Coordinates of C-alpha atoms in Angstrom, one line a residue:
M1 CA 138.9 143.4 12.2
T2 CA 137.3 146.7 13.4
L3 CA 137.7 147.4 17.1
K4 CA 135.8 149.9 19.2
L5 CA 138.5 151.2 21.4
D6 CA 138.5 154.7 22.8
K7 CA 140.6 156.7 25.2
V8 CA 140.0 155.8 28.8
N9 CA 139.1 158.3 31.5
R10 CA 142.0 159.3 33.7
G11 CA 142.0 157.6 37.1
P12 CA 144.0 155.4 39.5
H13 CA 143.2 152.2 37.7
L14 CA 143.9 152.8 34.0
S15 CA 145.2 149.3 33.4
T16 CA 141.9 147.9 34.7
L17 CA 140.0 150.1 32.3
V18 CA 142.2 149.1 29.4
A19 CA 141.9 145.4 30.3
S20 CA 138.1 145.7 30.6
S21 CA 137.9 147.4 27.2
I22 CA 139.9 144.7 25.5
S23 CA 137.8 142.0 27.3
R24 CA 134.7 143.6 25.9
E25 CA 136.1 143.4 22.4
I26 CA 136.7 139.7 22.9
A27 CA 133.3 139.1 24.5
Q28 CA 131.5 140.8 21.6
G29 CA 133.4 138.9 19.0
R30 CA 135.4 141.8 17.5
L31 CA 138.5 140.1 18.7
R32 CA 138.3 136.3 18.0
P33 CA 140.3 133.3 19.2
G34 CA 143.7 133.4 17.5
D35 CA 143.5 137.1 16.6
Q36 CA 146.6 139.1 17.4
L37 CA 146.1 142.2 19.5
P38 CA 147.5 145.6 18.3
T39 CA 151.0 146.3 19.4
E40 CA 151.7 147.9 22.8
Q41 CA 152.5 151.2 21.1
Q42 CA 149.3 151.1 19.1
L43 CA 147.2 150.3 22.1
A44 CA 148.9 153.0 24.1
Q45 CA 148.1 155.6 21.4
T46 CA 144.5 154.4 21.1
F47 CA 143.8 154.5 24.8
G48 CA 145.9 157.6 25.5
V49 CA 147.9 155.8 28.1
S50 CA 151.6 154.8 28.7
R51 CA 153.0 151.6 27.4
N52 CA 153.5 150.5 31.1
V53 CA 149.7 150.8 31.6
V54 CA 149.2 148.6 28.5
R55 CA 151.7 146.0 29.8
E56 CA 149.8 145.8 33.1
A57 CA 146.5 145.4 31.3
I58 CA 148.0 142.6 29.0
A59 CA 149.5 140.9 32.1
R60 CA 146.1 140.9 33.8
L61 CA 144.3 139.5 30.7
R62 CA 147.0 136.8 30.4
S63 CA 146.5 135.8 34.1
E64 CA 142.8 135.6 33.5
G65 CA 143.4 133.2 30.6
R66 CA 141.9 135.6 28.0
I67 CA 145.0 136.0 25.9
W68 CA 148.5 134.4 25.5
S69 CA 151.7 136.0 24.6
Q70 CA 154.8 134.9 22.7
Q71 CA 158.1 136.8 22.9
G72 CA 158.8 138.5 19.6
R73 CA 155.4 137.9 18.2
G74 CA 152.9 139.7 20.5
A75 CA 149.7 138.9 22.3
F76 CA 146.9 136.7 20.9
V77 CA 143.3 136.0 21.9
A78 CA 143.1 132.6 23.6
D79 CA 141.4 129.8 21.7
Q80 CA 139.2 128.9 24.7
P81 CA 138.6 131.0 27.8
N82 CA 140.1 129.3 30.9
A83 CA 137.0 128.3 32.9
T84 CA 139.1 127.7 36.0
V85 CA 140.1 131.4 36.1
L86 CA 137.8 133.6 38.1
T87 CA 137.1 137.0 36.5
I88 CA 134.9 139.9 37.4
D89 CA 134.1 142.4 34.7
Y90 CA 135.1 145.9 35.8
E91 CA 132.3 147.6 33.9
A92 CA 129.7 145.3 35.4
L93 CA 130.8 146.5 38.8
Q94 CA 129.8 150.0 38.0
Q95 CA 126.2 148.8 38.4
A96 CA 125.0 149.2 42.0
N97 CA 123.5 145.7 42.3
A98 CA 126.7 144.0 41.0
F99 CA 128.9 146.0 43.4
Q100 CA 126.4 145.2 46.3
S101 CA 126.6 141.5 45.5
L102 CA 130.4 141.5 45.4
F103 CA 130.5 143.4 48.7
E104 CA 128.1 140.8 50.2
L105 CA 130.4 138.0 49.0
R106 CA 133.4 139.7 50.6
G107 CA 131.5 139.9 53.9
I108 CA 130.6 136.2 53.9
L109 CA 134.2 135.3 53.4
E110 CA 135.9 137.8 55.7
V111 CA 133.6 137.2 58.7
E112 CA 134.5 133.5 58.8
A113 CA 138.2 134.3 57.9
A114 CA 138.4 136.5 61.0
A115 CA 137.1 133.7 63.2
L116 CA 139.6 131.2 61.8
A117 CA 142.4 133.8 62.2
A118 CA 141.6 134.0 65.9
K119 CA 142.1 130.3 66.3
R120 CA 145.2 129.9 64.0
R121 CA 147.1 133.2 64.2
T122 CA 150.8 133.1 65.0
A123 CA 153.0 135.8 66.5
D124 CA 154.2 136.7 63.0
D125 CA 150.6 137.1 61.9
L126 CA 149.8 139.4 64.7
S127 CA 153.0 141.5 64.0
A128 CA 151.9 141.8 60.4
M129 CA 148.4 143.0 61.4
K130 CA 149.8 145.6 63.8
E131 CA 152.2 146.9 61.2
A132 CA 149.4 147.2 58.7
L133 CA 147.3 149.1 61.1
V134 CA 150.1 151.5 62.0
T135 CA 150.6 152.2 58.3
M136 CA 146.9 152.8 57.9
R137 CA 146.9 155.4 60.6
D138 CA 149.6 157.4 58.7
A139 CA 147.6 157.5 55.5
P140 CA 145.0 160.2 54.6
Y141 CA 141.6 158.7 55.1
G142 CA 139.8 157.8 51.8
S143 CA 143.0 158.2 49.8
V144 CA 144.5 155.6 47.4
M145 CA 147.1 154.9 50.0
W146 CA 144.5 154.4 52.7
L147 CA 142.6 151.9 50.7
K148 CA 145.8 150.1 49.8
T149 CA 146.8 149.8 53.5
D150 CA 143.3 148.8 54.4
L151 CA 143.5 146.0 51.9
E152 CA 146.9 145.0 53.4
F153 CA 145.3 144.7 56.8
H154 CA 142.6 142.4 55.5
K155 CA 145.2 140.4 53.7
T156 CA 147.1 139.8 57.0
V157 CA 143.9 138.5 58.6
A158 CA 143.3 136.2 55.6
A159 CA 146.9 135.0 55.9
A160 CA 146.4 134.2 59.5
T161 CA 143.8 131.6 58.6
G162 CA 146.6 129.4 57.2
N163 CA 144.5 128.7 54.2
V164 CA 146.2 129.8 51.0
Y165 CA 143.0 129.6 49.0
M166 CA 141.3 131.9 51.4
V167 CA 144.1 134.5 50.9
Q168 CA 143.9 134.2 47.1
F169 CA 140.1 134.4 46.9
L170 CA 139.7 137.2 49.4
M171 CA 142.4 139.3 47.9
F172 CA 140.9 138.9 44.4
V173 CA 137.4 139.9 45.7
S174 CA 138.7 142.7 47.9
E175 CA 140.9 144.2 45.1
R176 CA 137.8 144.4 42.8
V177 CA 135.9 146.2 45.7
R178 CA 138.8 148.6 46.1
E179 CA 139.0 149.4 42.4
S180 CA 135.3 150.1 42.3
I181 CA 135.5 152.4 45.4
L182 CA 138.3 154.4 43.8
A183 CA 136.6 154.6 40.5
S184 CA 133.3 155.8 42.0
G185 CA 135.0 158.5 44.1
N186 CA 132.3 158.0 46.8
Q187 CA 134.7 157.3 49.7
Q188 CA 134.0 160.1 52.1
R189 CA 136.9 161.8 53.8
S190 CA 136.7 163.0 57.4
E191 CA 138.7 162.7 60.6
D192 CA 135.7 161.3 62.4
L193 CA 135.2 158.6 59.9
A194 CA 138.9 157.8 60.0
A195 CA 138.7 157.4 63.8
V196 CA 135.7 155.1 63.5
T197 CA 137.2 152.9 60.8
L198 CA 140.5 152.6 62.7
G199 CA 138.6 151.7 65.8
E200 CA 136.8 148.9 63.9
H201 CA 140.1 147.5 62.7
Q202 CA 141.6 147.7 66.2
R203 CA 138.6 145.7 67.5
I204 CA 139.2 143.0 64.9
L205 CA 142.9 142.9 65.8
D206 CA 142.2 142.7 69.5
A207 CA 139.8 139.9 69.1
I208 CA 142.2 137.9 66.9
E209 CA 145.0 138.5 69.4
A210 CA 142.8 137.3 72.2
G211 CA 142.0 134.1 70.3
D212 CA 138.3 134.9 70.6
G213 CA 136.7 133.6 67.4
D214 CA 133.2 134.7 68.2
E215 CA 134.3 138.3 68.9
A216 CA 136.5 138.3 65.8
R217 CA 133.5 137.3 63.7
D218 CA 131.3 139.9 65.3
A219 CA 134.0 142.6 65.0
M220 CA 134.5 141.9 61.3
R221 CA 130.8 141.8 60.6
D222 CA 130.3 145.1 62.3
H223 CA 133.2 146.6 60.4
L224 CA 131.8 145.5 57.1
H225 CA 128.4 146.9 57.9
G226 CA 130.1 150.2 58.6
A227 CA 132.2 150.0 55.4
A228 CA 129.1 149.3 53.4
S229 CA 127.5 152.3 54.8
R230 CA 130.5 154.5 54.0
V231 CA 130.4 153.5 50.3
G232 CA 126.7 153.9 50.0
L233 CA 125.5 150.3 50.6
A234 CA 124.0 150.9 54.0
G235 CA 122.3 147.8 55.5
E236 CA 123.4 145.5 52.7
Q237 CA 125.6 143.1 54.7
S238 CA 124.2 139.8 55.8
E239 CA 123.7 139.0 59.5

């Protein structure tokens, strides 16, 4: 078995890069069903990362149904990919059209989620949204922490729908979007953009708090239009 594994470029999502590289080996048949993966130590040395990064990558592949693990024996390629597990290849998202499509999907889901949240939100939901927005204000715009807190705000909106599947699906899609933004490094940083973005989030929160589904839908749509523009996808969100 000859694998084509190389060191990964440094960045905030090393485990994603490692998981993507191993997934590619499986897809291209260099790792076959039943094959045992190299040890954590071997993978860490090959990729030039820590064993913790390798463990995170393995955990992700296991959750995607690509591999299975047995204590004391190691990790093995799954006999059959789990068709019920949604996966989005990291490297495919480096192509502009794939990232655009993912961002479009996120928009379709989040616009309706905001409208549902306005109808179903509880006092606890509103408190969680407000707390997330406060944390966002304290983070440097465009930083890893900013994107993390931005994602948390959108998670609280999804949670307010009361639909557990909405939360799971939106968080999966949004996390892939966040990873791609971080990897591309094209998130602009400025105080003006920070103020605009925070204002968009505040408008979403205000509409949900007021129980105005139509305004929540419009506010989320406008925010995602703005977000698309800020990451180089101007005009790509559906009306």
